[in-house]
Amino acid sequence: QSVLTQPPSASGTPGQRVTISCSGSSSNIGANYVYWYQQLPGTAPKLLIYRNNQRPSGVPDRFSGSKSGTSASLAISGLRSEDEADYYCATWDGGLGGIFGGGTKLTVL
Amino acid sequence: EVQLVESGGVVVQPGGSLRLSCAASGFTFDDYTMHWVRQAPGKGLEWVSLITWDGTTSYYTDSVKGRFTISRDNSNNSLYLQMNSLRTEDTALYYCTKDLLYRAFDLGFDSWGQGTLVTVSS
């Protein structure tokens, strides 16, 4: 059971907008930046969002991140089949060190 | 181009020891904090440890404290993870990752290796 809570699954149809939530506490999300990773099947994870809402170069602007209080969200607009992957949130926790959410498996229907 | 190449993963018995290595290239190694992240088969990601750019500070997840030691050799652009008293629950693919931040650290990893598999089994 992860300290950061994500829904285990999410789904959407092509073109749709999907959001994935990440819930934490005042010692982690409430006090630190949130990062998001995408892991395609059989590959290493890739940084998708850093410092709550910043996109690394090369990440499409269909991906966006936000944070409010002790929760964060990843939104994917204009859903595409290649977005089917596992998504993880991550942040620093003052007592635990680095922590990841349990991951959300996104299915494109 | 940043490259991170892990090695050292093998099958080891419970209670055994192992040292993982990560060879880094394509960036100024001694300007960046480095991390180890692991993923058990079919499971999610777990942050394991970090070491700052100058090697003076390290942190560990609770489950490996006292058993694992992270180190680096900036003269050889290499990162290491010494793993002692291994347990079956340490079985995972271990990734070497580079921190996004210059001479700082957080949970942003902008480069990942391909991983090296550690299997702890009798």
PDB file of C-alpha atoms in Angstrom:
ATOM      1  CA  GLN A   1       0.000   0.000   0.000  1.00  0.00           C
ATOM      2  CA  SER A   2       1.695   3.161  -1.211  1.00  0.00           C
ATOM      3  CA  VAL A   3       1.709   6.430   0.719  1.00  0.00           C
ATOM      4  CA  LEU A   4       0.623   8.103  -2.526  1.00  0.00           C
ATOM      5  CA  THR A   5      -2.755   6.849  -3.682  1.00  0.00           C
ATOM      6  CA  GLN A   6      -3.516   6.458  -7.374  1.00  0.00           C
ATOM      7  CA  PRO A   7      -6.456   4.664  -8.979  1.00  0.00           C
ATOM      8  CA  PRO A   8      -5.228   1.276 -10.215  1.00  0.00           C
ATOM      9  CA  SER A   9      -6.844   1.754 -13.595  1.00  0.00           C
ATOM     10  CA  ALA A  10      -8.258   4.371 -15.927  1.00  0.00           C
ATOM     11  CA  SER A  11      -9.627   4.265 -19.437  1.00  0.00           C
ATOM     12  CA  GLY A  12     -10.820   6.430 -22.283  1.00  0.00           C
ATOM     13  CA  THR A  13     -11.557   6.433 -25.970  1.00  0.00           C
ATOM     14  CA  PRO A  14      -9.368   8.070 -28.610  1.00  0.00           C
ATOM     15  CA  GLY A  15      -9.686  11.849 -28.530  1.00  0.00           C
ATOM     16  CA  GLN A  16     -11.077  11.887 -25.019  1.00  0.00           C
ATOM     17  CA  ARG A  17      -9.586  13.678 -22.011  1.00  0.00           C
ATOM     18  CA  VAL A  18      -8.516  11.520 -19.076  1.00  0.00           C
ATOM     19  CA  THR A  19      -7.263  12.527 -15.646  1.00  0.00           C
ATOM     20  CA  ILE A  20      -5.280  10.456 -13.162  1.00  0.00           C
ATOM     21  CA  SER A  21      -5.215  11.506  -9.534  1.00  0.00           C
ATOM     22  CA  CYS A  22      -2.501  11.174  -6.917  1.00  0.00           C
ATOM     23  CA  SER A  23      -3.416  11.735  -3.294  1.00  0.00           C
ATOM     24  CA  GLY A  24      -0.906  12.248  -0.513  1.00  0.00           C
ATOM     25  CA  SER A  25      -0.423  14.216   2.674  1.00  0.00           C
ATOM     26  CA  SER A  26       1.130  17.346   4.116  1.00  0.00           C
ATOM     27  CA  SER A  27       4.510  15.622   4.508  1.00  0.00           C
ATOM     28  CA  ASN A  28       4.821  14.726   0.840  1.00  0.00           C
ATOM     29  CA  ILE A  29       2.656  16.321  -1.879  1.00  0.00           C
ATOM     30  CA  GLY A  30       1.682  19.160   0.432  1.00  0.00           C
ATOM     31  CA  ALA A  31       5.300  20.155   0.908  1.00  0.00           C
ATOM     32  CA  ASN A  32       7.113  19.156  -2.266  1.00  0.00           C
ATOM     33  CA  TYR A  33       6.996  19.075  -6.029  1.00  0.00           C
ATOM     34  CA  VAL A  34       5.190  16.264  -7.839  1.00  0.00           C
ATOM     35  CA  TYR A  35       6.596  14.354 -10.790  1.00  0.00           C
ATOM     36  CA  TRP A  36       4.834  12.080 -13.265  1.00  0.00           C
ATOM     37  CA  TYR A  37       6.233   9.146 -15.234  1.00  0.00           C
ATOM     38  CA  GLN A  38       4.954   7.114 -18.153  1.00  0.00           C
ATOM     39  CA  GLN A  39       6.027   3.492 -18.511  1.00  0.00           C
ATOM     40  CA  LEU A  40       5.210   1.820 -21.793  1.00  0.00           C
ATOM     41  CA  PRO A  41       5.104  -1.997 -21.720  1.00  0.00           C
ATOM     42  CA  GLY A  42       8.569  -3.539 -21.471  1.00  0.00           C
ATOM     43  CA  THR A  43      10.416  -0.234 -21.292  1.00  0.00           C
ATOM     44  CA  ALA A  44      12.028   2.000 -18.695  1.00  0.00           C
ATOM     45  CA  PRO A  45       9.881   4.811 -17.304  1.00  0.00           C
ATOM     46  CA  LYS A  46       9.999   8.247 -18.914  1.00  0.00           C
ATOM     47  CA  LEU A  47       9.672  11.606 -17.165  1.00  0.00           C
ATOM     48  CA  LEU A  48       6.426  13.208 -18.275  1.00  0.00           C
ATOM     49  CA  ILE A  49       5.897  16.124 -15.860  1.00  0.00           C
ATOM     50  CA  TYR A  50       8.309  17.753 -13.425  1.00  0.00           C
ATOM     51  CA  ARG A  51       7.803  20.309 -10.675  1.00  0.00           C
ATOM     52  CA  ASN A  52       4.012  19.815 -10.678  1.00  0.00           C
ATOM     53  CA  ASN A  53       3.244  21.145 -14.138  1.00  0.00           C
ATOM     54  CA  GLN A  54       6.375  21.467 -16.276  1.00  0.00           C
ATOM     55  CA  ARG A  55       6.912  19.364 -19.391  1.00  0.00           C
ATOM     56  CA  PRO A  56      10.383  18.214 -20.456  1.00  0.00           C
ATOM     57  CA  SER A  57      11.239  18.993 -24.042  1.00  0.00           C
ATOM     58  CA  GLY A  58       9.711  16.459 -26.376  1.00  0.00           C
ATOM     59  CA  VAL A  59       6.658  15.731 -24.244  1.00  0.00           C
ATOM     60  CA  PRO A  60       3.497  16.728 -26.136  1.00  0.00           C
ATOM     61  CA  ASP A  61       1.365  19.490 -24.669  1.00  0.00           C
ATOM     62  CA  ARG A  62      -1.492  16.980 -24.517  1.00  0.00           C
ATOM     63  CA  PHE A  63       0.017  16.047 -21.162  1.00  0.00           C
ATOM     64  CA  SER A  64      -0.447  18.455 -18.276  1.00  0.00           C
ATOM     65  CA  GLY A  65       0.008  18.328 -14.522  1.00  0.00           C
ATOM     66  CA  SER A  66      -1.496  20.206 -11.624  1.00  0.00           C
ATOM     67  CA  LYS A  67      -1.296  20.223  -7.855  1.00  0.00           C
ATOM     68  CA  SER A  68      -3.625  21.497  -5.172  1.00  0.00           C
ATOM     69  CA  GLY A  69      -2.956  21.033  -1.485  1.00  0.00           C
ATOM     70  CA  THR A  70      -2.118  17.372  -0.859  1.00  0.00           C
ATOM     71  CA  SER A  71      -3.306  16.088  -4.244  1.00  0.00           C
ATOM     72  CA  ALA A  72      -2.030  16.186  -7.789  1.00  0.00           C
ATOM     73  CA  SER A  73      -3.417  15.240 -11.167  1.00  0.00           C
ATOM     74  CA  LEU A  74      -2.155  14.269 -14.579  1.00  0.00           C
ATOM     75  CA  ALA A  75      -4.407  15.117 -17.498  1.00  0.00           C
ATOM     76  CA  ILE A  76      -4.111  13.659 -20.969  1.00  0.00           C
ATOM     77  CA  SER A  77      -6.158  15.322 -23.670  1.00  0.00           C
ATOM     78  CA  GLY A  78      -6.729  14.073 -27.206  1.00  0.00           C
ATOM     79  CA  LEU A  79      -6.113  10.518 -26.023  1.00  0.00           C
ATOM     80  CA  ARG A  80      -4.190   8.329 -28.469  1.00  0.00           C
ATOM     81  CA  SER A  81      -3.620   4.587 -28.615  1.00  0.00           C
ATOM     82  CA  GLU A  82       0.078   5.070 -27.908  1.00  0.00           C
ATOM     83  CA  ASP A  83      -0.790   6.622 -24.545  1.00  0.00           C
ATOM     84  CA  GLU A  84      -1.730   3.177 -23.257  1.00  0.00           C
ATOM     85  CA  ALA A  85       0.793   2.704 -20.459  1.00  0.00           C
ATOM     86  CA  ASP A  86       1.321   2.733 -16.712  1.00  0.00           C
ATOM     87  CA  TYR A  87       1.524   6.160 -15.083  1.00  0.00           C
ATOM     88  CA  TYR A  88       3.203   6.931 -11.771  1.00  0.00           C
ATOM     89  CA  CYS A  89       3.305  10.004  -9.580  1.00  0.00           C
ATOM     90  CA  ALA A  90       6.316  10.633  -7.344  1.00  0.00           C
ATOM     91  CA  THR A  91       7.423  13.093  -4.715  1.00  0.00           C
ATOM     92  CA  TRP A  92       9.683  13.503  -1.709  1.00  0.00           C
ATOM     93  CA  ASP A  93       8.360  12.695   1.738  1.00  0.00           C
ATOM     94  CA  GLY A  94       9.992  14.331   4.741  1.00  0.00           C
ATOM     95  CA  GLY A  95       9.968  11.118   6.766  1.00  0.00           C
ATOM     96  CA  LEU A  96      10.237   8.434   4.110  1.00  0.00           C
ATOM     97  CA  GLY A  97      12.456   9.846   1.370  1.00  0.00           C
ATOM     98  CA  GLY A  98      11.452   9.353  -2.240  1.00  0.00           C
ATOM     99  CA  ILE A  99       8.046   7.815  -2.833  1.00  0.00           C
ATOM    100  CA  PHE A 100       6.034   6.683  -5.855  1.00  0.00           C
ATOM    101  CA  GLY A 101       2.339   6.165  -6.191  1.00  0.00           C
ATOM    102  CA  GLY A 102       1.138   2.638  -6.825  1.00  0.00           C
ATOM    103  CA  GLY A 103       0.655   3.338 -10.516  1.00  0.00           C
ATOM    104  CA  THR A 104      -2.333   3.648 -12.819  1.00  0.00           C
ATOM    105  CA  LYS A 105      -2.808   1.420 -15.843  1.00  0.00           C
ATOM    106  CA  LEU A 106      -4.352   3.469 -18.641  1.00  0.00           C
ATOM    107  CA  THR A 107      -6.323   1.598 -21.275  1.00  0.00           C
ATOM    108  CA  VAL A 108      -7.326   3.230 -24.547  1.00  0.00           C
ATOM    109  CA  LEU A 109     -10.569   1.594 -25.588  1.00  0.00           C
TER     110      LEU A 109
ATOM    111  CA  GLU B   1      23.443  11.732 -25.450  1.00  0.00           C
ATOM    112  CA  VAL B   2      23.077  10.571 -21.864  1.00  0.00           C
ATOM    113  CA  GLN B   3      23.713   6.867 -21.371  1.00  0.00           C
ATOM    114  CA  LEU B   4      23.332   4.855 -18.184  1.00  0.00           C
ATOM    115  CA  VAL B   5      24.339   1.202 -18.312  1.00  0.00           C
ATOM    116  CA  GLU B   6      23.719  -1.012 -15.295  1.00  0.00           C
ATOM    117  CA  SER B   7      25.408  -4.307 -14.603  1.00  0.00           C
ATOM    118  CA  GLY B   8      25.846  -6.829 -11.815  1.00  0.00           C
ATOM    119  CA  GLY B   9      22.394  -8.328 -11.543  1.00  0.00           C
ATOM    120  CA  VAL B  10      22.409 -12.091 -10.927  1.00  0.00           C
ATOM    121  CA  VAL B  11      20.623 -14.825  -9.016  1.00  0.00           C
ATOM    122  CA  VAL B  12      21.717 -14.841  -5.362  1.00  0.00           C
ATOM    123  CA  GLN B  13      20.614 -16.747  -2.292  1.00  0.00           C
ATOM    124  CA  PRO B  14      18.805 -15.080   0.618  1.00  0.00           C
ATOM    125  CA  GLY B  15      21.354 -13.561   2.963  1.00  0.00           C
ATOM    126  CA  GLY B  16      23.837 -13.076   0.154  1.00  0.00           C
ATOM    127  CA  SER B  17      25.529  -9.964  -1.171  1.00  0.00           C
ATOM    128  CA  LEU B  18      25.777  -8.252  -4.523  1.00  0.00           C
ATOM    129  CA  ARG B  19      27.195  -5.054  -5.976  1.00  0.00           C
ATOM    130  CA  LEU B  20      25.423  -3.289  -8.815  1.00  0.00           C
ATOM    131  CA  SER B  21      27.270  -0.851 -11.062  1.00  0.00           C
ATOM    132  CA  CYS B  22      26.124   1.887 -13.392  1.00  0.00           C
ATOM    133  CA  ALA B  23      28.391   3.400 -16.028  1.00  0.00           C
ATOM    134  CA  ALA B  24      27.375   6.932 -16.976  1.00  0.00           C
ATOM    135  CA  SER B  25      28.273   8.970 -20.038  1.00  0.00           C
ATOM    136  CA  GLY B  26      27.085  11.943 -22.036  1.00  0.00           C
ATOM    137  CA  PHE B  27      26.866  14.446 -19.175  1.00  0.00           C
ATOM    138  CA  THR B  28      29.034  15.951 -16.450  1.00  0.00           C
ATOM    139  CA  PHE B  29      28.612  13.163 -13.930  1.00  0.00           C
ATOM    140  CA  ASP B  30      29.893  15.037 -10.873  1.00  0.00           C
ATOM    141  CA  ASP B  31      27.255  17.772 -11.277  1.00  0.00           C
ATOM    142  CA  TYR B  32      24.255  15.500 -10.731  1.00  0.00           C
ATOM    143  CA  THR B  33      22.674  13.480  -7.968  1.00  0.00           C
ATOM    144  CA  MET B  34      22.144   9.850  -8.921  1.00  0.00           C
ATOM    145  CA  HIS B  35      19.437   7.437  -7.754  1.00  0.00           C
ATOM    146  CA  TRP B  36      18.565   3.770  -7.776  1.00  0.00           C
ATOM    147  CA  VAL B  37      14.931   2.858  -8.447  1.00  0.00           C
ATOM    148  CA  ARG B  38      13.646  -0.722  -8.495  1.00  0.00           C
ATOM    149  CA  GLN B  39      10.636  -2.538  -9.854  1.00  0.00           C
ATOM    150  CA  ALA B  40       9.624  -5.980  -8.645  1.00  0.00           C
ATOM    151  CA  PRO B  41       8.218  -8.275 -11.356  1.00  0.00           C
ATOM    152  CA  GLY B  42       4.733  -7.115 -12.291  1.00  0.00           C
ATOM    153  CA  LYS B  43       4.770  -4.400  -9.612  1.00  0.00           C
ATOM    154  CA  GLY B  44       5.181  -0.652  -9.383  1.00  0.00           C
ATOM    155  CA  LEU B  45       8.208   1.575  -9.053  1.00  0.00           C
ATOM    156  CA  GLU B  46      10.055   1.957  -5.748  1.00  0.00           C
ATOM    157  CA  TRP B  47      12.711   4.578  -5.031  1.00  0.00           C
ATOM    158  CA  VAL B  48      15.672   2.917  -3.309  1.00  0.00           C
ATOM    159  CA  SER B  49      18.451   5.419  -2.678  1.00  0.00           C
ATOM    160  CA  LEU B  50      20.180   8.597  -3.788  1.00  0.00           C
ATOM    161  CA  ILE B  51      23.678  10.025  -3.545  1.00  0.00           C
ATOM    162  CA  THR B  52      24.416  13.678  -4.110  1.00  0.00           C
ATOM    163  CA  TRP B  53      26.705  14.928  -6.881  1.00  0.00           C
ATOM    164  CA  ASP B  54      29.687  15.246  -4.526  1.00  0.00           C
ATOM    165  CA  GLY B  55      29.096  11.951  -2.721  1.00  0.00           C
ATOM    166  CA  THR B  56      28.683  13.596   0.669  1.00  0.00           C
ATOM    167  CA  THR B  57      25.008  12.834   1.279  1.00  0.00           C
ATOM    168  CA  SER B  58      22.907   9.728   0.738  1.00  0.00           C
ATOM    169  CA  TYR B  59      19.375   8.650   1.563  1.00  0.00           C
ATOM    170  CA  TYR B  60      17.668   5.262   1.587  1.00  0.00           C
ATOM    171  CA  THR B  61      14.173   3.897   1.648  1.00  0.00           C
ATOM    172  CA  ASP B  62      13.400   2.330   5.029  1.00  0.00           C
ATOM    173  CA  SER B  63      13.329  -1.270   3.790  1.00  0.00           C
ATOM    174  CA  VAL B  64      16.997  -1.193   2.706  1.00  0.00           C
ATOM    175  CA  LYS B  65      18.527   0.963   5.454  1.00  0.00           C
ATOM    176  CA  GLY B  66      21.444  -0.793   7.087  1.00  0.00           C
ATOM    177  CA  ARG B  67      21.649  -3.355   4.282  1.00  0.00           C
ATOM    178  CA  PHE B  68      22.345  -1.346   1.123  1.00  0.00           C
ATOM    179  CA  THR B  69      25.065   1.242   0.538  1.00  0.00           C
ATOM    180  CA  ILE B  70      25.131   3.639  -2.374  1.00  0.00           C
ATOM    181  CA  SER B  71      28.423   5.099  -3.581  1.00  0.00           C
ATOM    182  CA  ARG B  72      29.936   6.800  -6.591  1.00  0.00           C
ATOM    183  CA  ASP B  73      33.298   7.265  -8.255  1.00  0.00           C
ATOM    184  CA  ASN B  74      33.285  10.602 -10.005  1.00  0.00           C
ATOM    185  CA  SER B  75      36.691   9.973 -11.547  1.00  0.00           C
ATOM    186  CA  ASN B  76      35.223   6.984 -13.398  1.00  0.00           C
ATOM    187  CA  ASN B  77      31.665   8.276 -13.932  1.00  0.00           C
ATOM    188  CA  SER B  78      30.301   5.299 -12.049  1.00  0.00           C
ATOM    189  CA  LEU B  79      27.513   4.664  -9.546  1.00  0.00           C
ATOM    190  CA  TYR B  80      27.291   1.636  -7.287  1.00  0.00           C
ATOM    191  CA  LEU B  81      24.846  -0.115  -4.985  1.00  0.00           C
ATOM    192  CA  GLN B  82      26.281  -2.576  -2.476  1.00  0.00           C
ATOM    193  CA  MET B  83      23.495  -4.908  -1.400  1.00  0.00           C
ATOM    194  CA  ASN B  84      23.970  -7.082   1.698  1.00  0.00           C
ATOM    195  CA  SER B  85      21.674  -9.409   3.644  1.00  0.00           C
ATOM    196  CA  LEU B  86      19.512  -9.811   0.581  1.00  0.00           C
ATOM    197  CA  ARG B  87      15.910 -10.904   0.990  1.00  0.00           C
ATOM    198  CA  THR B  88      13.485 -12.467  -1.441  1.00  0.00           C
ATOM    199  CA  GLU B  89      11.546  -9.182  -1.459  1.00  0.00           C
ATOM    200  CA  ASP B  90      14.612  -7.446  -2.941  1.00  0.00           C
ATOM    201  CA  THR B  91      13.999  -9.325  -6.196  1.00  0.00           C
ATOM    202  CA  ALA B  92      13.510  -6.614  -8.810  1.00  0.00           C
ATOM    203  CA  LEU B  93      14.793  -4.842 -11.871  1.00  0.00           C
ATOM    204  CA  TYR B  94      17.139  -2.139 -10.583  1.00  0.00           C
ATOM    205  CA  TYR B  95      17.348   1.099 -12.558  1.00  0.00           C
ATOM    206  CA  CYS B  96      20.124   3.658 -12.361  1.00  0.00           C
ATOM    207  CA  THR B  97      18.665   7.127 -12.840  1.00  0.00           C
ATOM    208  CA  LYS B  98      19.994  10.664 -13.230  1.00  0.00           C
ATOM    209  CA  ASP B  99      18.428  13.553 -11.354  1.00  0.00           C
ATOM    210  CA  LEU B 100      17.027  16.383 -13.412  1.00  0.00           C
ATOM    211  CA  LEU B 101      18.445  19.086 -11.146  1.00  0.00           C
ATOM    212  CA  TYR B 102      21.934  20.583 -11.284  1.00  0.00           C
ATOM    213  CA  ARG B 103      23.677  20.090  -7.918  1.00  0.00           C
ATOM    214  CA  ALA B 104      20.440  19.473  -6.086  1.00  0.00           C
ATOM    215  CA  PHE B 105      18.004  16.605  -5.817  1.00  0.00           C
ATOM    216  CA  ASP B 106      14.342  15.762  -6.044  1.00  0.00           C
ATOM    217  CA  LEU B 107      12.281  12.971  -7.607  1.00  0.00           C
ATOM    218  CA  GLY B 108      12.736  14.048 -11.210  1.00  0.00           C
ATOM    219  CA  PHE B 109      14.711  11.456 -13.159  1.00  0.00           C
ATOM    220  CA  ASP B 110      15.360  12.607 -16.702  1.00  0.00           C
ATOM    221  CA  SER B 111      17.446   9.624 -17.746  1.00  0.00           C
ATOM    222  CA  TRP B 112      17.101   5.927 -16.947  1.00  0.00           C
ATOM    223  CA  GLY B 113      19.218   2.913 -17.687  1.00  0.00           C
ATOM    224  CA  GLN B 114      17.763  -0.291 -19.080  1.00  0.00           C
ATOM    225  CA  GLY B 115      17.881  -1.943 -15.656  1.00  0.00           C
ATOM    226  CA  THR B 116      19.669  -4.962 -14.227  1.00  0.00           C
ATOM    227  CA  LEU B 117      17.715  -7.877 -12.771  1.00  0.00           C
ATOM    228  CA  VAL B 118      18.430  -9.068  -9.247  1.00  0.00           C
ATOM    229  CA  THR B 119      16.804 -12.346  -8.238  1.00  0.00           C
ATOM    230  CA  VAL B 120      17.018 -13.462  -4.615  1.00  0.00           C
ATOM    231  CA  SER B 121      16.059 -17.106  -4.395  1.00  0.00           C
ATOM    232  CA  SER B 122      17.227 -20.327  -2.839  1.00  0.00           C
TER     233      SER B 122
END
